CSV table of C-alpha atoms and ligand atoms in Angstrom, one decimal:
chain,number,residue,atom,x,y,z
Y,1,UNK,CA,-21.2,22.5,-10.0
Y,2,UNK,CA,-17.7,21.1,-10.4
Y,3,UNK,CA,-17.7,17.3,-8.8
Y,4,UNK,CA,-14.9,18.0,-5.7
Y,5,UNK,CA,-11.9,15.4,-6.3
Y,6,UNK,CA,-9.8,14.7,-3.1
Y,7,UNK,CA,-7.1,17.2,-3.1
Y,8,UNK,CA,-5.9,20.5,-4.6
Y,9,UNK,CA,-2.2,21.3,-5.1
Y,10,UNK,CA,-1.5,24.8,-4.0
Y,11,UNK,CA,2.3,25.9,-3.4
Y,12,UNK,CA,4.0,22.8,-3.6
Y,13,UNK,CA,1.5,21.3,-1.4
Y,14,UNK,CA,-1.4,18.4,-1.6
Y,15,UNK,CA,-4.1,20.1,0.5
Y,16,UNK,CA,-8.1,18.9,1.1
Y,17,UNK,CA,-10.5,20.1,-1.7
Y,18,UNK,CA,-12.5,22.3,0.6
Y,19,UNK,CA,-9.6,24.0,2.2
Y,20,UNK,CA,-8.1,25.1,-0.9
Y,21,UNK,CA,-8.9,29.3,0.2
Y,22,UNK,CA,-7.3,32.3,-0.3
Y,23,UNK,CA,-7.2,35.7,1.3
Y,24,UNK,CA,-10.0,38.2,0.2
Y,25,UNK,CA,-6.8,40.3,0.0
Y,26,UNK,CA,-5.8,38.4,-3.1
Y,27,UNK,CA,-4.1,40.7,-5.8
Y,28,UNK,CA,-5.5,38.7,-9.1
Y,29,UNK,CA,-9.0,38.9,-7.4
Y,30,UNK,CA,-8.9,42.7,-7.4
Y,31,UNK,CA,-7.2,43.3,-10.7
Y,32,UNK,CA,-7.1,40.2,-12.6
Y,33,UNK,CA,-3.7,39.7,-12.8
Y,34,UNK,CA,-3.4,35.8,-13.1
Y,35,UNK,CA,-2.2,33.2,-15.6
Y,36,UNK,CA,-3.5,30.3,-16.2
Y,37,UNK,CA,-3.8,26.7,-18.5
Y,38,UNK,CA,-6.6,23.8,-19.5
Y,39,UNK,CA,-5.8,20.8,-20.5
Y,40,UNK,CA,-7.1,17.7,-20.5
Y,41,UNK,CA,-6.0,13.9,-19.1
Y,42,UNK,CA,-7.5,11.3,-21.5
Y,43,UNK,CA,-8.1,7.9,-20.4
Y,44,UNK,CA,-6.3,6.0,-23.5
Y,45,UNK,CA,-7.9,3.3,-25.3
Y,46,UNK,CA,-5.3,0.9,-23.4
Y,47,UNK,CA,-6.5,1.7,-20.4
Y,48,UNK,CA,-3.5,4.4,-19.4
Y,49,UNK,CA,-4.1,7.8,-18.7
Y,50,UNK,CA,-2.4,10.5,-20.6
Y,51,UNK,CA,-1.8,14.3,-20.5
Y,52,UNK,CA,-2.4,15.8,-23.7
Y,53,UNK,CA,0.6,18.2,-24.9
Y,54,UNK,CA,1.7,18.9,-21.3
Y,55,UNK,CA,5.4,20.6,-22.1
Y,56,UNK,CA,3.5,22.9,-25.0
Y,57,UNK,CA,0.9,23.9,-21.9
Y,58,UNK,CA,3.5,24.5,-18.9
Y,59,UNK,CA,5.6,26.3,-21.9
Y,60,UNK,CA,2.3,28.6,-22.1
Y,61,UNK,CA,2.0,28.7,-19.0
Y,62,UNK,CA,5.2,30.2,-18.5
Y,63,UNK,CA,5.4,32.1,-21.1
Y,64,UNK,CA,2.2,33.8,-19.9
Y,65,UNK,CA,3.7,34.7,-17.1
Y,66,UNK,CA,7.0,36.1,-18.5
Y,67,UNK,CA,4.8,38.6,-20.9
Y,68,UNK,CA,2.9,39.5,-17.2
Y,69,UNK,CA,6.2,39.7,-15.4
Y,70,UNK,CA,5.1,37.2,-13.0
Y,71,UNK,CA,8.1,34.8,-11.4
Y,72,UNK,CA,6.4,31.6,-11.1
Y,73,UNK,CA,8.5,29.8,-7.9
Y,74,UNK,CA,8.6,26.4,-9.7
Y,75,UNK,CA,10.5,24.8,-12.8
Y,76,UNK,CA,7.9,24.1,-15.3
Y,77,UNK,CA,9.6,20.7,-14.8
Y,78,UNK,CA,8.1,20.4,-11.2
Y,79,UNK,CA,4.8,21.8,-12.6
Y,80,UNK,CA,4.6,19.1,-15.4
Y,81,UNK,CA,5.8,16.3,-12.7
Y,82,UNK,CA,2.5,18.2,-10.4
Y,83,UNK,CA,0.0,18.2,-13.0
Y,84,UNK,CA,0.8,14.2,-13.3
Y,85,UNK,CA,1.2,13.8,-9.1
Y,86,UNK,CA,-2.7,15.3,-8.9
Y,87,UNK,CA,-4.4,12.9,-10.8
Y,88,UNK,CA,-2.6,10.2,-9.6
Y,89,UNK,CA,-3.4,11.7,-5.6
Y,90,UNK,CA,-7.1,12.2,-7.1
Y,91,UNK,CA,-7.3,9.0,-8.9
Y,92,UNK,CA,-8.6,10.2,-11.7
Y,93,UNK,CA,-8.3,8.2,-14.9
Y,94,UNK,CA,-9.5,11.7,-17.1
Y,95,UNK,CA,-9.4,14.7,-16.2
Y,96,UNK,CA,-9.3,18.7,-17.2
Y,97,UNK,CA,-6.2,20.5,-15.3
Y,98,UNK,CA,-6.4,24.1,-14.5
Y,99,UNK,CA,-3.0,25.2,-13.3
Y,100,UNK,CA,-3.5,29.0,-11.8
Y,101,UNK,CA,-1.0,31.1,-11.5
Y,102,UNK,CA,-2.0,34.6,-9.0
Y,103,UNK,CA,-0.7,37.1,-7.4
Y,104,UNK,CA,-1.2,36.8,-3.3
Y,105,UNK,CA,-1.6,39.2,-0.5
Y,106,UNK,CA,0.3,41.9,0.2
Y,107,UNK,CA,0.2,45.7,-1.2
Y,108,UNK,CA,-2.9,46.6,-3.0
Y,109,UNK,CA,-3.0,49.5,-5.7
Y,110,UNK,CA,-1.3,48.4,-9.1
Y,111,UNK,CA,2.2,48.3,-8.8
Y,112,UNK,CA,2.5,44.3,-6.5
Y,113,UNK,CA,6.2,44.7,-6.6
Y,114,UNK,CA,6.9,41.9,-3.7
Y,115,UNK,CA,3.8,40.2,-3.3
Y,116,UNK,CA,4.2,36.4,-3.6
Y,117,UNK,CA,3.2,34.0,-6.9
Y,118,UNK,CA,1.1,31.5,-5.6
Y,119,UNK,CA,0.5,28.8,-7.9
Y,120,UNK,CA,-2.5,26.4,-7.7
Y,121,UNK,CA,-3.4,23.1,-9.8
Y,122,UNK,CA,-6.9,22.4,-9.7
Y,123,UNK,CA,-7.8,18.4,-11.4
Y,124,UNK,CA,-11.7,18.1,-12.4
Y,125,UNK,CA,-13.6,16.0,-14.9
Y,126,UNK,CA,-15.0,18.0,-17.3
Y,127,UNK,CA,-17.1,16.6,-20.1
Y,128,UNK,CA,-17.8,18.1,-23.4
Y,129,UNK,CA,-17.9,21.8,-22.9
Y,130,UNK,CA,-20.2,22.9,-25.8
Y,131,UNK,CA,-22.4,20.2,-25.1
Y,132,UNK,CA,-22.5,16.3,-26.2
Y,133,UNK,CA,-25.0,16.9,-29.2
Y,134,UNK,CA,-23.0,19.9,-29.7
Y,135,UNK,CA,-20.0,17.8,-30.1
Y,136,UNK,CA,-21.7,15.4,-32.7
Y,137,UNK,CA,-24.2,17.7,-34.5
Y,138,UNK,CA,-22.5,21.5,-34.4
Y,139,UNK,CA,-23.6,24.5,-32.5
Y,140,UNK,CA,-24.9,27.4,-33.5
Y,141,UNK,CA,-22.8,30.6,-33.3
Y,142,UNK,CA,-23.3,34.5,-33.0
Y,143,UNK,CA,-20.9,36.8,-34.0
Y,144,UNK,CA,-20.0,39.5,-30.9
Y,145,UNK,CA,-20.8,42.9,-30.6
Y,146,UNK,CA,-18.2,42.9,-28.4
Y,147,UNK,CA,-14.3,42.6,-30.0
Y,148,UNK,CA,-11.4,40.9,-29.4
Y,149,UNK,CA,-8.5,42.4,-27.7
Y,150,UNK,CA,-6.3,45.0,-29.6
Y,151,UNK,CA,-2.8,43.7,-29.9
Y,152,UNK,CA,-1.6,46.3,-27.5
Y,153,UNK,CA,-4.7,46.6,-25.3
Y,154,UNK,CA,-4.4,42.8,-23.8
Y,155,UNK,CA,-1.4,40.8,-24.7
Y,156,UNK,CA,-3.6,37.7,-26.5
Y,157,UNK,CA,-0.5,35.3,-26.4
Y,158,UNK,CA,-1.0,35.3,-22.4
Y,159,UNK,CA,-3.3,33.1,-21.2
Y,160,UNK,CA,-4.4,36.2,-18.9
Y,161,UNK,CA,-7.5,35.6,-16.3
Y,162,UNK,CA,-8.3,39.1,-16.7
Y,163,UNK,CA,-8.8,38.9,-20.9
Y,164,UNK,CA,-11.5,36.7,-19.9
Y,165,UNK,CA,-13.7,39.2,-18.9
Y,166,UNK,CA,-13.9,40.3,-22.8
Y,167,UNK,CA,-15.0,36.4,-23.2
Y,168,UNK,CA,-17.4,36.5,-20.3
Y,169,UNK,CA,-19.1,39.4,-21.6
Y,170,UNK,CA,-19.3,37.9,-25.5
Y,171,UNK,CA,-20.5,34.0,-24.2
Y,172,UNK,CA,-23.4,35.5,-21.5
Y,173,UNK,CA,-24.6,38.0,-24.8
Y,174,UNK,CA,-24.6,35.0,-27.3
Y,175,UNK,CA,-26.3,32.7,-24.9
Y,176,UNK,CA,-28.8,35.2,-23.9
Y,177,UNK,CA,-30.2,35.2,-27.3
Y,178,UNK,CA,-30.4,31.8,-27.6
Y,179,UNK,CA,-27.2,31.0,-29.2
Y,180,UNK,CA,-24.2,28.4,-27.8
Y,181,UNK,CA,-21.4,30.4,-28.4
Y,182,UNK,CA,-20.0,33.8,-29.6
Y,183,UNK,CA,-17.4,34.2,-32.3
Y,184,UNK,CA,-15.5,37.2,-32.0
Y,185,UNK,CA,-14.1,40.0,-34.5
Y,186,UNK,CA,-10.9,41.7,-34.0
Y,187,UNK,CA,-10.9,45.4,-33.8
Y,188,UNK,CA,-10.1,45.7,-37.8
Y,189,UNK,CA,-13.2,43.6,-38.2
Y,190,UNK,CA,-12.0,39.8,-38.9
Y,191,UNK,CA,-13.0,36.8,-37.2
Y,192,UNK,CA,-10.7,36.4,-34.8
Y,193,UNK,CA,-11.5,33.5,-32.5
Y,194,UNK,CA,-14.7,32.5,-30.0
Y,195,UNK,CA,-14.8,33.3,-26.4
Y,196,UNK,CA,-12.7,30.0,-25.0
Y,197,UNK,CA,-11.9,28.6,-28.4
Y,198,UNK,CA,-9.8,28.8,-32.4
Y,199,UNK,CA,-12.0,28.9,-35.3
Y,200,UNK,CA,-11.4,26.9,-38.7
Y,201,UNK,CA,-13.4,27.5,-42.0
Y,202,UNK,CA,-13.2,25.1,-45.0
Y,203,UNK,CA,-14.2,26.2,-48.2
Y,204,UNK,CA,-13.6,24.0,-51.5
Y,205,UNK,CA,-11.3,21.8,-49.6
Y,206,UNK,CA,-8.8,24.4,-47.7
Y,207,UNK,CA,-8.8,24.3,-44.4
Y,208,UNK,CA,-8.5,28.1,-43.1
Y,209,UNK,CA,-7.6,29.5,-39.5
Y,210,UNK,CA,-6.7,33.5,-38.4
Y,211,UNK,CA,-3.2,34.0,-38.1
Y,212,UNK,CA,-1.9,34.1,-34.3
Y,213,UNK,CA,-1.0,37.8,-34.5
Y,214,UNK,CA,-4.2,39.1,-31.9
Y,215,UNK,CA,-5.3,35.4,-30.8
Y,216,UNK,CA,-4.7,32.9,-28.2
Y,217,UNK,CA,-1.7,30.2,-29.2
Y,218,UNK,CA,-4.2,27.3,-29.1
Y,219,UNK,CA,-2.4,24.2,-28.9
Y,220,UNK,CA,-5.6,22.0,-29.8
Y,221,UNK,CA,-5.2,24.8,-33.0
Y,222,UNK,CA,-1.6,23.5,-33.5
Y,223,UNK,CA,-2.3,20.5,-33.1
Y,224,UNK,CA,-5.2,20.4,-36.5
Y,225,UNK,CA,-2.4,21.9,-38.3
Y,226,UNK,CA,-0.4,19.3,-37.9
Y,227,UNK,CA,-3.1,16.7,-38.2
Y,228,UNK,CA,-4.4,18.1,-41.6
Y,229,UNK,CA,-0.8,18.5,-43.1
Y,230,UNK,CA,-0.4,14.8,-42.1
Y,231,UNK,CA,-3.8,13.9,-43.7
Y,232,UNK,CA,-2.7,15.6,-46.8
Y,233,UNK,CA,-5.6,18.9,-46.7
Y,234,UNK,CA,-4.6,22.0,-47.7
Y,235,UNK,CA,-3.8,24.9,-45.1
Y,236,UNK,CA,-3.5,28.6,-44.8
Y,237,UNK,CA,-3.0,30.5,-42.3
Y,238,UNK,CA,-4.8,33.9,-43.0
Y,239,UNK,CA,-7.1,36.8,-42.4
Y,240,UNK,CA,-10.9,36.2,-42.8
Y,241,UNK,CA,-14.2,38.3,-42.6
Y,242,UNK,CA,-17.5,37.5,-41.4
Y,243,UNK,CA,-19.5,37.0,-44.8
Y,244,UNK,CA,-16.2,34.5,-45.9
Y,245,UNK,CA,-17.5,32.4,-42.6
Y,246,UNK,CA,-21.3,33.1,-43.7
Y,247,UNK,CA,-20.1,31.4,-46.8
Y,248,UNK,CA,-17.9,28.7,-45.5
Y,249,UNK,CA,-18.4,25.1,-46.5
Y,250,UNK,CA,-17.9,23.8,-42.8
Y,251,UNK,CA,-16.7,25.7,-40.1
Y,252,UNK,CA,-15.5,24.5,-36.5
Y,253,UNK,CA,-13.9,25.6,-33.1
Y,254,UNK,CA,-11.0,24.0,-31.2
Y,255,UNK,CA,-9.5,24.1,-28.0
Y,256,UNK,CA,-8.1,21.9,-24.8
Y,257,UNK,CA,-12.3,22.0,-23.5
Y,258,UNK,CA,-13.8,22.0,-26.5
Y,259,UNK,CA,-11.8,20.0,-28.8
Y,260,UNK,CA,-13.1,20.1,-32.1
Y,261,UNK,CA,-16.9,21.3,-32.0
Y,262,UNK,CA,-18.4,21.9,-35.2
Y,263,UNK,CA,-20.1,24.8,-36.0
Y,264,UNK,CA,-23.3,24.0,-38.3
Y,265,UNK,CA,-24.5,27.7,-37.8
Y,266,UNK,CA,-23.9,31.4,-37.7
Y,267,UNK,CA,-26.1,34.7,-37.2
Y,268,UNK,CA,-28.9,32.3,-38.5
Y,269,UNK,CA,-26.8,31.1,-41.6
Y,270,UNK,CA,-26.3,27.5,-42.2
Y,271,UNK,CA,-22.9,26.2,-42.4
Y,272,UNK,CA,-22.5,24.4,-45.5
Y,273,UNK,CA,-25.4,21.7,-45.5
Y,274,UNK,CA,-26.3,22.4,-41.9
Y,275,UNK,CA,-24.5,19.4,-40.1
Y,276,UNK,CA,-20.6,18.7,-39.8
Y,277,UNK,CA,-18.5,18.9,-42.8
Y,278,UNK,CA,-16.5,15.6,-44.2
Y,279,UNK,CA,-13.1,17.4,-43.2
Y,280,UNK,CA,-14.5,18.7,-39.8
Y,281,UNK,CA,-16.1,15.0,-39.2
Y,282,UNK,CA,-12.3,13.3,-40.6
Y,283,UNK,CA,-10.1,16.2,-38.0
Y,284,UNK,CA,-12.6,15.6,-35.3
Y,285,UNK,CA,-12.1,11.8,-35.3
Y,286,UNK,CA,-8.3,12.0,-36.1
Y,287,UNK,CA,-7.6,14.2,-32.7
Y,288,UNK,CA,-10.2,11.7,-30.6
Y,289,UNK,CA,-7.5,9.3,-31.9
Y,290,UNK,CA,-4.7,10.7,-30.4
Y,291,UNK,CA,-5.2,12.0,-27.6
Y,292,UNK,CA,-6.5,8.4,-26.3
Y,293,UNK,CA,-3.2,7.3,-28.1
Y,294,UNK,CA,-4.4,5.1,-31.0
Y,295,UNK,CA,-2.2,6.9,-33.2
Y,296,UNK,CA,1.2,5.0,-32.7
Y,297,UNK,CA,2.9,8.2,-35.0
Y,298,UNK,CA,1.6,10.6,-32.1
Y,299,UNK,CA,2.5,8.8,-28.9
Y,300,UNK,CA,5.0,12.4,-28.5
Y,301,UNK,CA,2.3,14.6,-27.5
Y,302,UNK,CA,1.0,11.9,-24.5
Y,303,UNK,CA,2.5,12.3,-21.4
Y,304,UNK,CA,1.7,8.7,-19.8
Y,305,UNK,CA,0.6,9.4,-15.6
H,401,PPE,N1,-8.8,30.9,-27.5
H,401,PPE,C1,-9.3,31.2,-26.3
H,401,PPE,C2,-9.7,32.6,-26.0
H,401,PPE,C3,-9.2,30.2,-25.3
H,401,PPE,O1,-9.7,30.5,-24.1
H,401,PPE,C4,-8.8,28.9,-25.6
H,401,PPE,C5,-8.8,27.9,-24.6
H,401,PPE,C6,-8.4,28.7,-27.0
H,401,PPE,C7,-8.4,29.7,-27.9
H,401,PPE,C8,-7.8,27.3,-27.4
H,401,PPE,O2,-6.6,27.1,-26.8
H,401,PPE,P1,-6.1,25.6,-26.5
H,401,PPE,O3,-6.9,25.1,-25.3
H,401,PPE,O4,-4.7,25.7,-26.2
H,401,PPE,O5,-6.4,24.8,-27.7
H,401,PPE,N2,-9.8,27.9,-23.6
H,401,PPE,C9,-9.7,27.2,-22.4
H,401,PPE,C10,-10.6,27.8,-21.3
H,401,PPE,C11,-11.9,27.2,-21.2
H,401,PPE,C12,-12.7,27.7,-20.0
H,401,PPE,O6,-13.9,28.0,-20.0
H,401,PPE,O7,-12.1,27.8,-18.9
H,401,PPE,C13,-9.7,25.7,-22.6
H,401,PPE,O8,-10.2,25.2,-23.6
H,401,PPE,O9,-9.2,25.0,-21.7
């Protein structure tokens, strides 16, 4: 169960917790037409709180809703300035932020021409979403029978609620059989990414991610890029298969709820010596580091609240 905070912001509005409802007549409930972001509020080392990347997620947030045609009726300033105003109302010193963008009441059928863009911003604390020995020891992972979107089934660079369905359907499949989490191929049969996170492979020292043609624009993603070019490891951005991950030396997911999980093993495989990987273990602790804001050379991707 998510532990209620104090207030929701809906429409411009603080409003109580519990009375944060919508009309069953809801567009995005019926057709999953929606937009949404994570990310998280750390509390800093100093004892501030900070908000991860929050331009690079309102930016995705409205840049999901351009590719869905969907005016949000706010500035993403006025968003960013909302995201800070909630956890300051719900005085909470770390947080996960879900701002939700939907479509409200008024024609059903599939053409919502006038109906209202209602935008929500929901602040819970959320711990470690693979689990906290996931976190420190790896998860185990099972490659989909289901695949990622097509490039022109699903635009993947929207956040879109509905493309989640293709993630809910993958993560209750890999769980079901006793994995933690399923890692899905694109339709031309690459690894593409998992249900809710990137994936990274290291093999003889290069660091290896898909390209962002058919995947979500992680910004935890970006964000190892940039760390590992700064820590001087090699890497590539490029097209992988399923026996190059088999074969990987480490392997490990990334995203705003995730963060860096390591994967330690797939389809029964181990992942190099069945625990985290030196470079997976040196990343991992390296983005801990910034976002509570012990890097001084990072302090522009903290938004202080
Ligand atoms: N791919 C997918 C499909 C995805 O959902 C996420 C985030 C990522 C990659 C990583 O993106 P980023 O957070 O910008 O690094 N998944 C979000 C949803 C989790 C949920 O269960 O809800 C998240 O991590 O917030």
């Amino acid at each position: 169960m998510v532990e209620k905070a104090k207030s929701i912001w809906l429409d411009g509005k603080f409003i109580p917790w519990d009375e944060a409802r919508i009309h069953i007549l809801t567009h995005s409930l019926h057709y999953g037409l929606g937009v949404f972001e994570g990310i998280r509020a750390y509390h800093c080392t100093d004892g501030r709180t900070a908000v991860f990347r929050l331009p690079e997620h309102i930016r995705r947030l409205f840049d999901s809703a351009h590719v869905m045609q969907m005016d949000i009726p706010f500035s993403p300033a006025a968003v960013e300035e909302a995201c800070c105003e909630i956890l300051r109302v719900n005085q909470q010193k770390e947080a996960y932020l879900r701002p939700l963008a939907f479509v409200g009441e008024g024609v059903m059928g599939l053409h919502p021409q006038n109906n209202p863009v209602q935008l929500a911003i929901i602040s819970w604390v959320w711990g470690a979403y693979l689990g906290d020995e996931g976190i420190k020891k790896g998860i185990r992972g099972k490659i989909s029978s289901f695949a990622r979107h097509h490039v022109n089934v699903m635009m993947t660079k929207a956040k879109t609620t509905g493309n989640y369905v293709n993630s809910i359907m993958a993560k209750r499949e890999a769980t079901q059989l006793g994995f933690d989490e399923a890692i899905m191929l694109d339709t031309d049969g690459y690894v593409a990414e998992a249900s809710g996170e990137n994936i990274f492979v290291v093999r003889d020292g290069l660091l290896k991610t898909p390209p962002l043609t058919a995947v979500l624009p992680g910004i935890t993603r970006d964000s190892i890029l940039e760390l590992a070019q700064d820590l001087g490891i090699p890497v590539k951005e490029d097209i992988f298969s399923r026996d190059e991950l088999y074969l990987a030396d480490e392997a490990f997911l990334t995203g705003t709820a995730a963060e860096v999980t390591p994967l330690r093993e797939v389809d029964g495989r181990a992942i190099g010596a069945g625990t985290p990987g030196p470079i997976t273990s040196k990343l991992q602790a390296a983005y801990f580091a910034v976002v509570k804001g012990e890097n001084a050379s990072y302090q522009k991707w903290l938004t202080y609240v």
